[in-house]
Amino acid sequence: MFGDVGVRIPRPVGNGPSRFILEKEILQVSKLDERIQSIFEDAFAVLGRLDNISLVMGFHPHYLESFLKTQHYLLQMDGPLSLHCRHYIGIMAAARHQCTYLVNLHVNDFLQVGGDPKWLNGLEEAPQKLQALGELNKILAHRPWLLTKEHIERLLKAEEHSWSLAELIHVVVLLTLYHSLASFTFGCGINPDIHTDGGHTFRPPSLSGYCVCDIANGNGTLEEMFGNQQVSELSGEVEVLMEKMKQLQECHDEEEASQEEMATRFEREKTESMLVVTSEDEECVPSRDVSRHFEDPSYGYKDFYRREHVPTLRVQDYSWEDHGFSLVNRLYPDFGQLLDEKFQIAYNLTYNTMATHQGVDTSMLRRAIWNYIHCMFGIRYDDYDYGEINQLLDRSFKVYIKTMVRTPEKITKRMYDSFWRQFQHSEKVHVNLLLMEARMQAELLYALRAITRYMT
């Protein structure tokens, strides 16, 4: 496309920030909410851009504020790692899940802060010290429970290529953040930003303004394409879920299961969660473009549960609140506080609504989602009745959760549409925030436990 003076003007390839959510719904939020406008303005002033992740997170301004503050501290403020190393580690982490959106974002930032372009040819071109993070990146992304103090020791005692403890904490936080942010990116169908590779075109828009590729990409809701027939068939989904929550609360008040029964229910749920097979189970082969930034592309989650039993990490033995938080704060001052705030906001975020219902206590549902993810990672809360998970999370929702947390690159619009079909997009984005933060905390717990074991 050419402007009046013959300059080619780029046009975004995607319709809005997300392939799953209509652009007008996302824009409506920022128009109506002054607070979100001010957050967007501040973010633009600091970063010089407003990325599509932030626009989708704008459904939840309180969370977005905390997220942007954490990212700013992690990537731009004084810290143990150089600025270009931070972005390179972000590239390594995002590439593990083939998340070209985040890889492209950080490639631009890496070059902007003076990173060596040669490193972008592949991990083997980066310094030995960064190459040594390949194993940590791989295990944390796919099987964090296998991380041991020996892995930590190898990184801290590598002679001239050694990492310091403070640097390693910074590394671990970056890796876990970008693994989980890749989950959010795929889970919300985030489109490439206009200024990155694949985010723009110079071709004019189609004359009709709506082409077949829009439907193929999932732009346009089910109702627009097929009328309201399916929606009416779904009425009652929310009411059924609310009724189950009410019944579970009444059972709580009447009797409490024994410790043995609670342990059995956890083991049952853990085994079941491993057997939930994602519907898109074909192999995803990463392109050389992305796979050059990490080692061992065949290493993944999928084949693991068939052969090994996930060892249980009991929260009273090692928790974020009692152990992880203070370790991060000690080695990376003030950052533990920011992380803790972000976890708390995501976990406690509620508007007391479910679809069109007001004044609903959603704490039981939020806890079931959070604990189900931790259960998939082999993390157990002794005071939680895991029988609630099967009551509150149906199979299509479990398939979505498992795919998003373990192999997010396989998420499709069909999977996004198939769970909680009566709920609003803002509620589904809320779910994705919960999944992202629960995943990050689970990975962090295993990494910090390994560091603690090394230190003691």
Short mmCIF file of C-alpha atoms in Angstrom, two decimals:
data_model
loop_
_atom_site.label_atom_id
_atom_site.label_comp_id
_atom_site.label_asym_id
_atom_site.label_seq_id
_atom_site.Cartn_x
_atom_site.Cartn_y
_atom_site.Cartn_z
CA MET A 1 0.00 0.00 0.00
CA PHE A 2 1.31 3.48 -0.84
CA GLY A 3 0.53 6.79 0.82
CA ASP A 4 0.10 10.09 -1.05
CA VAL A 5 3.88 10.59 -1.29
CA GLY A 6 4.64 7.09 -2.54
CA VAL A 7 5.67 5.63 0.83
CA ARG A 8 4.67 2.02 1.45
CA ILE A 9 2.44 1.84 4.50
CA PRO A 10 2.26 -1.40 6.46
CA ARG A 11 -1.11 -2.86 7.39
CA PRO A 12 -1.64 -5.37 10.21
CA VAL A 13 -2.04 -8.98 9.04
CA GLY A 14 -4.38 -10.04 11.86
CA ASN A 15 -7.76 -8.56 12.71
CA GLY A 16 -6.90 -7.01 16.07
CA PRO A 17 -4.77 -8.28 18.95
CA SER A 18 -6.31 -11.79 19.11
CA ARG A 19 -7.46 -14.47 16.67
CA PHE A 20 -9.98 -15.72 19.27
CA ILE A 21 -11.60 -12.48 20.44
CA LEU A 22 -13.30 -9.86 18.27
CA GLU A 23 -11.26 -6.65 18.04
CA LYS A 24 -14.25 -4.46 18.93
CA GLU A 25 -14.63 -6.26 22.30
CA ILE A 26 -11.00 -5.56 23.22
CA LEU A 27 -11.13 -1.93 22.06
CA GLN A 28 -14.42 -1.32 23.87
CA VAL A 29 -12.73 -2.07 27.22
CA SER A 30 -9.99 0.53 26.71
CA LYS A 31 -12.48 3.15 25.52
CA LEU A 32 -14.76 2.76 28.53
CA ASP A 33 -12.15 2.52 31.29
CA GLU A 34 -10.07 5.60 32.13
CA ARG A 35 -7.74 3.58 34.33
CA ILE A 36 -6.83 1.22 31.49
CA GLN A 37 -6.21 4.19 29.17
CA SER A 38 -3.75 5.61 31.67
CA ILE A 39 -1.98 2.22 32.08
CA PHE A 40 -1.68 1.94 28.28
CA GLU A 41 -0.25 5.48 28.05
CA ASP A 42 2.34 4.74 30.75
CA ALA A 43 3.32 1.46 29.08
CA PHE A 44 3.72 3.22 25.74
CA ALA A 45 5.88 5.94 27.33
CA VAL A 46 8.21 3.32 28.89
CA LEU A 47 8.39 0.79 26.04
CA GLY A 48 7.64 2.94 23.01
CA ARG A 49 4.96 0.43 21.98
CA LEU A 50 1.78 -1.21 23.20
CA ASP A 51 1.94 -4.90 22.45
CA ASN A 52 -1.03 -7.18 21.78
CA ILE A 53 -0.51 -9.12 25.03
CA SER A 54 -1.08 -5.90 27.02
CA LEU A 55 -4.16 -5.03 24.94
CA VAL A 56 -5.75 -8.42 25.73
CA MET A 57 -4.73 -8.24 29.40
CA GLY A 58 -6.51 -4.87 29.43
CA PHE A 59 -9.70 -6.76 30.34
CA HIS A 60 -8.12 -6.90 33.84
CA PRO A 61 -6.41 -3.55 34.60
CA HIS A 62 -5.44 -4.43 38.20
CA TYR A 63 -3.50 -7.46 36.98
CA LEU A 64 -2.04 -5.70 33.92
CA GLU A 65 -0.56 -2.97 36.13
CA SER A 66 1.24 -5.56 38.25
CA PHE A 67 2.38 -7.55 35.19
CA LEU A 68 3.88 -4.47 33.46
CA LYS A 69 5.63 -3.38 36.66
CA THR A 70 7.18 -6.85 37.06
CA GLN A 71 8.29 -6.97 33.43
CA HIS A 72 9.80 -3.49 33.62
CA TYR A 73 11.79 -4.44 36.72
CA LEU A 74 12.89 -7.75 35.24
CA LEU A 75 13.98 -6.43 31.83
CA GLN A 76 14.99 -2.80 32.35
CA MET A 77 15.90 -1.99 35.95
CA ASP A 78 19.26 -2.68 37.65
CA GLY A 79 19.76 -6.38 38.21
CA PRO A 80 22.37 -9.15 38.14
CA LEU A 81 22.13 -9.73 34.34
CA SER A 82 23.07 -7.41 31.46
CA LEU A 83 20.13 -6.09 29.43
CA HIS A 84 20.95 -8.00 26.24
CA CYS A 85 21.36 -11.28 28.18
CA ARG A 86 17.87 -10.82 29.68
CA HIS A 87 16.29 -10.58 26.23
CA TYR A 88 18.35 -13.49 24.92
CA ILE A 89 17.16 -15.70 27.78
CA GLY A 90 13.59 -14.56 26.99
CA ILE A 91 14.17 -15.73 23.37
CA MET A 92 15.51 -19.11 24.57
CA ALA A 93 12.51 -19.63 26.86
CA ALA A 94 9.85 -18.61 24.33
CA ALA A 95 11.49 -20.71 21.59
CA ARG A 96 11.11 -23.82 23.76
CA HIS A 97 7.36 -23.59 23.02
CA GLN A 98 7.82 -22.39 19.43
CA CYS A 99 6.30 -19.04 20.42
CA THR A 100 7.41 -16.90 17.47
CA TYR A 101 5.37 -13.97 18.83
CA LEU A 102 7.59 -13.62 21.93
CA VAL A 103 10.77 -14.64 20.10
CA ASN A 104 10.29 -11.82 17.53
CA LEU A 105 9.47 -9.29 20.25
CA HIS A 106 12.68 -10.07 22.13
CA VAL A 107 14.85 -10.35 19.03
CA ASN A 108 13.94 -6.68 18.34
CA ASP A 109 14.62 -5.69 21.98
CA PHE A 110 17.88 -7.69 22.07
CA LEU A 111 19.22 -5.80 19.03
CA GLN A 112 17.97 -2.47 20.38
CA VAL A 113 19.98 -2.80 23.62
CA GLY A 114 23.16 -3.68 21.71
CA GLY A 115 22.99 -7.50 21.58
CA ASP A 116 25.37 -9.25 19.16
CA PRO A 117 23.38 -10.20 16.01
CA LYS A 118 25.58 -13.32 15.59
CA TRP A 119 23.95 -14.88 18.69
CA LEU A 120 20.66 -14.91 16.77
CA ASN A 121 22.07 -17.38 14.21
CA GLY A 122 21.63 -20.11 16.81
CA LEU A 123 22.39 -21.07 20.41
CA GLU A 124 25.78 -22.47 19.35
CA GLU A 125 26.83 -18.91 18.39
CA ALA A 126 26.07 -17.53 21.89
CA PRO A 127 28.70 -17.53 24.66
CA GLN A 128 29.36 -20.85 26.44
CA LYS A 129 27.81 -19.47 29.61
CA LEU A 130 24.42 -18.97 27.89
CA GLN A 131 24.65 -22.29 26.05
CA ALA A 132 24.99 -23.99 29.44
CA LEU A 133 21.43 -22.82 30.28
CA GLY A 134 19.99 -25.13 27.58
CA GLU A 135 19.47 -28.02 29.99
CA LEU A 136 17.84 -25.83 32.66
CA ASN A 137 15.55 -24.26 30.03
CA LYS A 138 14.52 -27.68 28.72
CA ILE A 139 13.78 -29.29 32.10
CA LEU A 140 11.93 -26.27 33.53
CA ALA A 141 9.73 -25.95 30.42
CA HIS A 142 8.66 -29.60 30.26
CA ARG A 143 9.53 -31.63 33.40
CA PRO A 144 10.52 -29.26 36.23
CA TRP A 145 10.16 -32.01 38.87
CA LEU A 146 13.35 -33.59 37.47
CA LEU A 147 15.50 -30.57 38.42
CA THR A 148 18.13 -31.41 41.05
CA LYS A 149 20.79 -29.57 43.04
CA GLU A 150 23.38 -31.21 40.71
CA HIS A 151 21.94 -29.24 37.77
CA ILE A 152 22.36 -26.07 39.83
CA GLU A 153 25.88 -27.00 40.92
CA ARG A 154 27.01 -27.50 37.31
CA LEU A 155 25.94 -23.94 36.46
CA LEU A 156 27.50 -22.37 39.56
CA LYS A 157 30.81 -24.24 39.33
CA ALA A 158 31.66 -24.04 35.63
CA GLU A 159 35.02 -22.25 36.20
CA GLU A 160 35.26 -19.22 33.88
CA HIS A 161 31.69 -19.83 32.62
CA SER A 162 30.11 -19.92 36.10
CA TRP A 163 26.90 -18.14 37.02
CA SER A 164 26.54 -16.43 40.40
CA LEU A 165 23.59 -17.29 42.66
CA ALA A 166 22.05 -13.84 42.11
CA GLU A 167 22.39 -14.21 38.32
CA LEU A 168 20.86 -17.67 38.46
CA ILE A 169 17.79 -16.41 40.33
CA HIS A 170 17.34 -13.76 37.61
CA VAL A 171 17.75 -16.47 34.94
CA VAL A 172 15.21 -18.79 36.58
CA VAL A 173 12.60 -16.02 36.91
CA LEU A 174 13.06 -15.06 33.24
CA LEU A 175 12.79 -18.65 32.01
CA THR A 176 9.67 -19.42 34.06
CA LEU A 177 8.03 -16.10 33.11
CA TYR A 178 8.52 -16.65 29.38
CA HIS A 179 7.50 -20.31 29.42
CA SER A 180 4.24 -19.31 31.11
CA LEU A 181 3.79 -16.18 28.96
CA ALA A 182 4.06 -18.45 25.90
CA SER A 183 1.10 -20.36 27.39
CA PHE A 184 -0.90 -17.12 27.70
CA THR A 185 0.07 -16.02 24.16
CA PHE A 186 -1.18 -19.25 22.56
CA GLY A 187 -4.13 -19.58 24.95
CA CYS A 188 -5.50 -16.16 23.93
CA GLY A 189 -4.64 -16.53 20.24
CA ILE A 190 -2.41 -13.43 20.28
CA ASN A 191 -1.68 -12.04 16.79
CA PRO A 192 1.83 -10.74 15.85
CA ASP A 193 2.41 -7.05 16.60
CA ILE A 194 2.47 -4.85 13.50
CA HIS A 195 6.16 -3.89 13.94
CA THR A 196 7.43 -7.51 14.16
CA ASP A 197 8.04 -10.24 11.55
CA GLY A 198 4.76 -11.66 10.25
CA GLY A 199 2.76 -8.80 11.79
CA HIS A 200 2.30 -6.63 8.72
CA THR A 201 1.68 -6.71 4.99
CA PHE A 202 1.84 -4.09 2.23
CA ARG A 203 -1.06 -5.61 0.27
CA PRO A 204 -4.37 -3.71 0.20
CA PRO A 205 -7.26 -5.16 2.21
CA SER A 206 -9.73 -7.39 0.32
CA LEU A 207 -12.63 -5.47 -1.24
CA SER A 208 -15.31 -7.24 0.74
CA GLY A 209 -13.51 -6.37 3.98
CA TYR A 210 -14.08 -9.92 5.18
CA CYS A 211 -12.30 -12.78 3.49
CA VAL A 212 -12.44 -16.54 3.83
CA CYS A 213 -9.08 -16.51 5.61
CA ASP A 214 -10.73 -14.57 8.47
CA ILE A 215 -13.06 -17.48 9.11
CA ALA A 216 -10.18 -19.95 8.78
CA ASN A 217 -8.24 -17.92 11.34
CA GLY A 218 -11.23 -17.88 13.62
CA ASN A 219 -12.04 -14.18 13.34
CA GLY A 220 -15.75 -13.92 13.76
CA THR A 221 -17.72 -15.66 16.46
CA LEU A 222 -19.77 -18.82 16.15
CA GLU A 223 -22.93 -16.73 16.42
CA GLU A 224 -21.91 -14.54 13.45
CA MET A 225 -21.27 -17.56 11.26
CA PHE A 226 -24.00 -19.95 12.34
CA GLY A 227 -26.60 -17.79 14.07
CA ASN A 228 -27.57 -18.28 17.70
CA GLN A 229 -28.56 -21.93 17.42
CA GLN A 230 -25.58 -23.36 19.36
CA VAL A 231 -25.70 -20.69 22.02
CA SER A 232 -29.30 -21.47 22.92
CA GLU A 233 -28.43 -25.18 23.22
CA LEU A 234 -25.85 -24.30 25.83
CA SER A 235 -28.09 -22.39 28.20
CA GLY A 236 -27.85 -23.79 31.69
CA GLU A 237 -24.09 -24.52 31.66
CA VAL A 238 -23.36 -21.72 34.14
CA GLU A 239 -26.30 -22.58 36.41
CA VAL A 240 -25.16 -26.24 36.59
CA LEU A 241 -21.66 -25.12 37.62
CA MET A 242 -23.06 -22.74 40.26
CA GLU A 243 -25.26 -25.51 41.66
CA LYS A 244 -22.24 -27.84 41.97
CA MET A 245 -20.32 -25.12 43.85
CA LYS A 246 -23.26 -24.71 46.22
CA GLN A 247 -23.50 -28.47 46.87
CA LEU A 248 -19.75 -28.78 47.51
CA GLN A 249 -19.93 -25.92 49.99
CA GLU A 250 -22.78 -27.66 51.82
CA CYS A 251 -20.80 -30.93 51.96
CA HIS A 252 -17.83 -29.00 53.41
CA ASP A 253 -20.03 -27.61 56.15
CA GLU A 254 -21.39 -31.05 57.02
CA GLU A 255 -18.30 -33.26 57.00
CA GLU A 256 -14.59 -33.25 56.22
CA ALA A 257 -12.74 -36.13 54.54
CA SER A 258 -9.93 -37.88 56.46
CA GLN A 259 -6.26 -37.17 55.64
CA GLU A 260 -5.93 -40.65 54.07
CA GLU A 261 -8.95 -40.05 51.84
CA MET A 262 -7.59 -36.60 50.84
CA ALA A 263 -4.22 -38.17 49.89
CA THR A 264 -5.99 -40.87 47.83
CA ARG A 265 -8.06 -38.26 45.99
CA PHE A 266 -4.90 -36.30 45.13
CA GLU A 267 -3.17 -39.39 43.71
CA ARG A 268 -6.29 -40.27 41.72
CA GLU A 269 -6.55 -36.76 40.26
CA LYS A 270 -2.81 -36.65 39.51
CA THR A 271 -3.01 -39.94 37.60
CA GLU A 272 -6.16 -38.85 35.76
CA SER A 273 -4.63 -35.49 34.81
CA MET A 274 -1.73 -37.35 33.19
CA LEU A 275 -4.16 -39.44 31.16
CA VAL A 276 -6.14 -36.49 29.79
CA VAL A 277 -5.08 -36.66 26.16
CA THR A 278 -5.11 -33.40 24.27
CA SER A 279 -7.23 -33.58 21.15
CA GLU A 280 -4.52 -32.06 18.94
CA ASP A 281 -1.94 -34.73 19.74
CA GLU A 282 -0.07 -34.77 16.45
CA GLU A 283 3.61 -33.87 16.44
CA CYS A 284 4.50 -30.17 16.20
CA VAL A 285 7.86 -29.85 14.45
CA PRO A 286 9.48 -26.52 15.28
CA SER A 287 10.85 -24.52 12.35
CA ARG A 288 14.61 -23.96 12.18
CA ASP A 289 13.80 -20.29 12.67
CA VAL A 290 12.74 -20.99 16.24
CA SER A 291 14.51 -24.26 17.10
CA ARG A 292 17.96 -22.73 16.55
CA HIS A 293 17.49 -20.89 19.88
CA PHE A 294 17.33 -24.05 22.00
CA GLU A 295 18.76 -27.57 22.23
CA ASP A 296 17.12 -30.99 21.91
CA PRO A 297 13.81 -30.13 20.11
CA SER A 298 12.50 -33.68 20.62
CA TYR A 299 12.48 -33.30 24.42
CA GLY A 300 8.92 -32.62 25.60
CA TYR A 301 6.19 -33.42 28.08
CA LYS A 302 3.98 -35.70 26.04
CA ASP A 303 5.83 -39.03 26.24
CA PHE A 304 6.80 -38.59 29.87
CA TYR A 305 3.81 -39.65 31.96
CA ARG A 306 3.57 -43.03 30.27
CA ARG A 307 6.92 -44.07 31.72
CA GLU A 308 7.51 -42.21 34.96
CA HIS A 309 5.54 -41.32 38.04
CA VAL A 310 5.64 -37.66 39.03
CA PRO A 311 7.03 -37.42 42.58
CA THR A 312 4.81 -35.35 44.87
CA LEU A 313 6.02 -32.00 46.20
CA ARG A 314 4.04 -31.28 49.36
CA VAL A 315 3.43 -27.58 49.82
CA GLN A 316 4.12 -27.70 53.57
CA ASP A 317 7.63 -29.00 52.76
CA TYR A 318 8.42 -26.31 50.17
CA SER A 319 6.05 -23.46 49.36
CA TRP A 320 6.31 -20.09 47.64
CA GLU A 321 5.04 -18.21 50.72
CA ASP A 322 7.37 -19.84 53.28
CA HIS A 323 10.46 -20.65 51.22
CA GLY A 324 10.60 -19.39 47.62
CA PHE A 325 9.57 -15.80 48.30
CA SER A 326 12.36 -15.11 50.84
CA LEU A 327 15.03 -16.78 48.66
CA VAL A 328 14.14 -14.59 45.65
CA ASN A 329 13.97 -11.46 47.79
CA ARG A 330 17.35 -12.20 49.36
CA LEU A 331 19.20 -12.76 46.09
CA TYR A 332 17.28 -10.32 43.88
CA PRO A 333 16.16 -7.56 46.28
CA ASP A 334 12.53 -6.34 46.07
CA PHE A 335 11.71 -8.67 43.20
CA GLY A 336 10.17 -11.35 45.43
CA GLN A 337 7.68 -8.71 46.54
CA LEU A 338 6.67 -7.87 42.96
CA LEU A 339 6.29 -11.53 42.04
CA ASP A 340 4.25 -12.25 45.14
CA GLU A 341 1.92 -9.35 44.36
CA LYS A 342 1.41 -10.67 40.81
CA PHE A 343 0.60 -14.21 42.05
CA GLN A 344 -1.80 -12.84 44.67
CA ILE A 345 -3.65 -10.58 42.22
CA ALA A 346 -4.13 -13.40 39.69
CA TYR A 347 -5.27 -15.88 42.37
CA ASN A 348 -7.65 -13.49 44.16
CA LEU A 349 -8.95 -11.56 41.12
CA THR A 350 -12.74 -11.62 41.03
CA TYR A 351 -15.65 -9.44 40.02
CA ASN A 352 -18.11 -11.78 41.79
CA THR A 353 -19.73 -12.61 38.46
CA MET A 354 -20.20 -15.72 36.34
CA ALA A 355 -21.43 -14.98 32.82
CA THR A 356 -24.62 -12.93 33.44
CA HIS A 357 -24.88 -13.77 37.16
CA GLN A 358 -23.88 -11.17 39.75
CA GLY A 359 -22.84 -11.56 43.39
CA VAL A 360 -21.22 -15.01 42.97
CA ASP A 361 -18.39 -16.22 45.22
CA THR A 362 -15.97 -17.74 42.67
CA SER A 363 -13.18 -18.63 45.12
CA MET A 364 -13.93 -22.38 45.01
CA LEU A 365 -13.70 -22.43 41.21
CA ARG A 366 -10.50 -20.36 41.10
CA ARG A 367 -8.87 -22.63 43.67
CA ALA A 368 -9.88 -25.76 41.71
CA ILE A 369 -8.24 -24.36 38.54
CA TRP A 370 -5.02 -23.32 40.34
CA ASN A 371 -4.72 -26.60 42.26
CA TYR A 372 -5.46 -28.70 39.17
CA ILE A 373 -2.48 -27.13 37.40
CA HIS A 374 -0.24 -27.66 40.42
CA CYS A 375 -1.53 -31.24 40.64
CA MET A 376 -0.37 -31.81 37.03
CA PHE A 377 3.08 -30.74 38.22
CA GLY A 378 2.92 -33.14 41.17
CA ILE A 379 2.35 -30.38 43.77
CA ARG A 380 -0.06 -31.22 46.60
CA TYR A 381 -1.93 -29.06 49.15
CA ASP A 382 -2.73 -31.27 52.16
CA ASP A 383 -5.77 -29.20 53.12
CA TYR A 384 -7.44 -29.40 49.69
CA ASP A 385 -10.04 -31.97 48.65
CA TYR A 386 -9.04 -32.95 45.10
CA GLY A 387 -12.43 -34.56 44.57
CA GLU A 388 -13.72 -31.02 43.91
CA ILE A 389 -11.73 -30.76 40.68
CA ASN A 390 -13.75 -33.44 38.89
CA GLN A 391 -16.96 -31.80 40.06
CA LEU A 392 -16.05 -28.31 38.82
CA LEU A 393 -13.86 -28.80 35.74
CA ASP A 394 -15.38 -30.72 32.84
CA ARG A 395 -13.38 -32.72 30.33
CA SER A 396 -13.17 -30.09 27.55
CA PHE A 397 -11.91 -27.56 30.11
CA LYS A 398 -9.32 -30.04 31.40
CA VAL A 399 -8.11 -30.72 27.85
CA TYR A 400 -7.73 -26.96 27.30
CA ILE A 401 -5.88 -26.49 30.62
CA LYS A 402 -3.52 -29.38 30.04
CA THR A 403 -2.73 -28.30 26.48
CA MET A 404 -2.18 -24.70 27.48
CA VAL A 405 0.09 -25.53 30.40
CA ARG A 406 2.11 -28.35 28.85
CA THR A 407 2.05 -27.93 25.03
CA PRO A 408 0.55 -24.46 24.43
CA GLU A 409 1.73 -24.41 20.80
CA LYS A 410 -1.09 -26.93 20.06
CA ILE A 411 -3.95 -24.67 21.26
CA THR A 412 -6.58 -24.01 18.58
CA LYS A 413 -9.57 -21.70 18.39
CA ARG A 414 -11.81 -24.76 18.54
CA MET A 415 -10.32 -25.70 21.93
CA TYR A 416 -10.72 -22.12 23.19
CA ASP A 417 -14.36 -22.05 22.06
CA SER A 418 -15.17 -25.49 23.47
CA PHE A 419 -14.82 -24.66 27.18
CA TRP A 420 -17.15 -22.40 29.21
CA ARG A 421 -19.16 -21.56 26.11
CA GLN A 422 -21.60 -19.25 27.92
CA PHE A 423 -18.89 -17.20 29.59
CA GLN A 424 -17.54 -13.86 28.40
CA HIS A 425 -14.14 -13.43 26.75
CA SER A 426 -12.94 -11.39 29.73
CA GLU A 427 -13.64 -14.45 31.93
CA LYS A 428 -11.68 -16.72 29.60
CA VAL A 429 -8.76 -14.27 29.63
CA HIS A 430 -9.04 -14.34 33.44
CA VAL A 431 -8.73 -18.15 33.31
CA ASN A 432 -5.63 -17.78 31.14
CA LEU A 433 -4.07 -15.41 33.68
CA LEU A 434 -4.70 -18.00 36.39
CA LEU A 435 -3.16 -20.76 34.26
CA MET A 436 -0.14 -18.63 33.43
CA GLU A 437 0.60 -17.65 37.04
CA ALA A 438 -0.05 -21.14 38.44
CA ARG A 439 2.32 -22.60 35.85
CA MET A 440 5.01 -20.01 36.57
CA GLN A 441 4.78 -20.61 40.32
CA ALA A 442 4.98 -24.41 39.86
CA GLU A 443 8.14 -24.16 37.73
CA LEU A 444 9.64 -21.64 40.14
CA LEU A 445 8.98 -23.89 43.15
CA TYR A 446 11.01 -26.74 41.65
CA ALA A 447 13.84 -24.41 40.56
CA LEU A 448 14.03 -22.63 43.91
CA ARG A 449 13.85 -25.93 45.82
CA ALA A 450 16.85 -27.21 43.81
CA ILE A 451 18.77 -23.97 44.56
CA THR A 452 17.87 -24.23 48.27
CA ARG A 453 19.08 -27.84 48.37
CA TYR A 454 22.34 -26.79 46.72
CA MET A 455 22.80 -24.01 49.30
CA THR A 456 22.20 -26.32 52.24
#
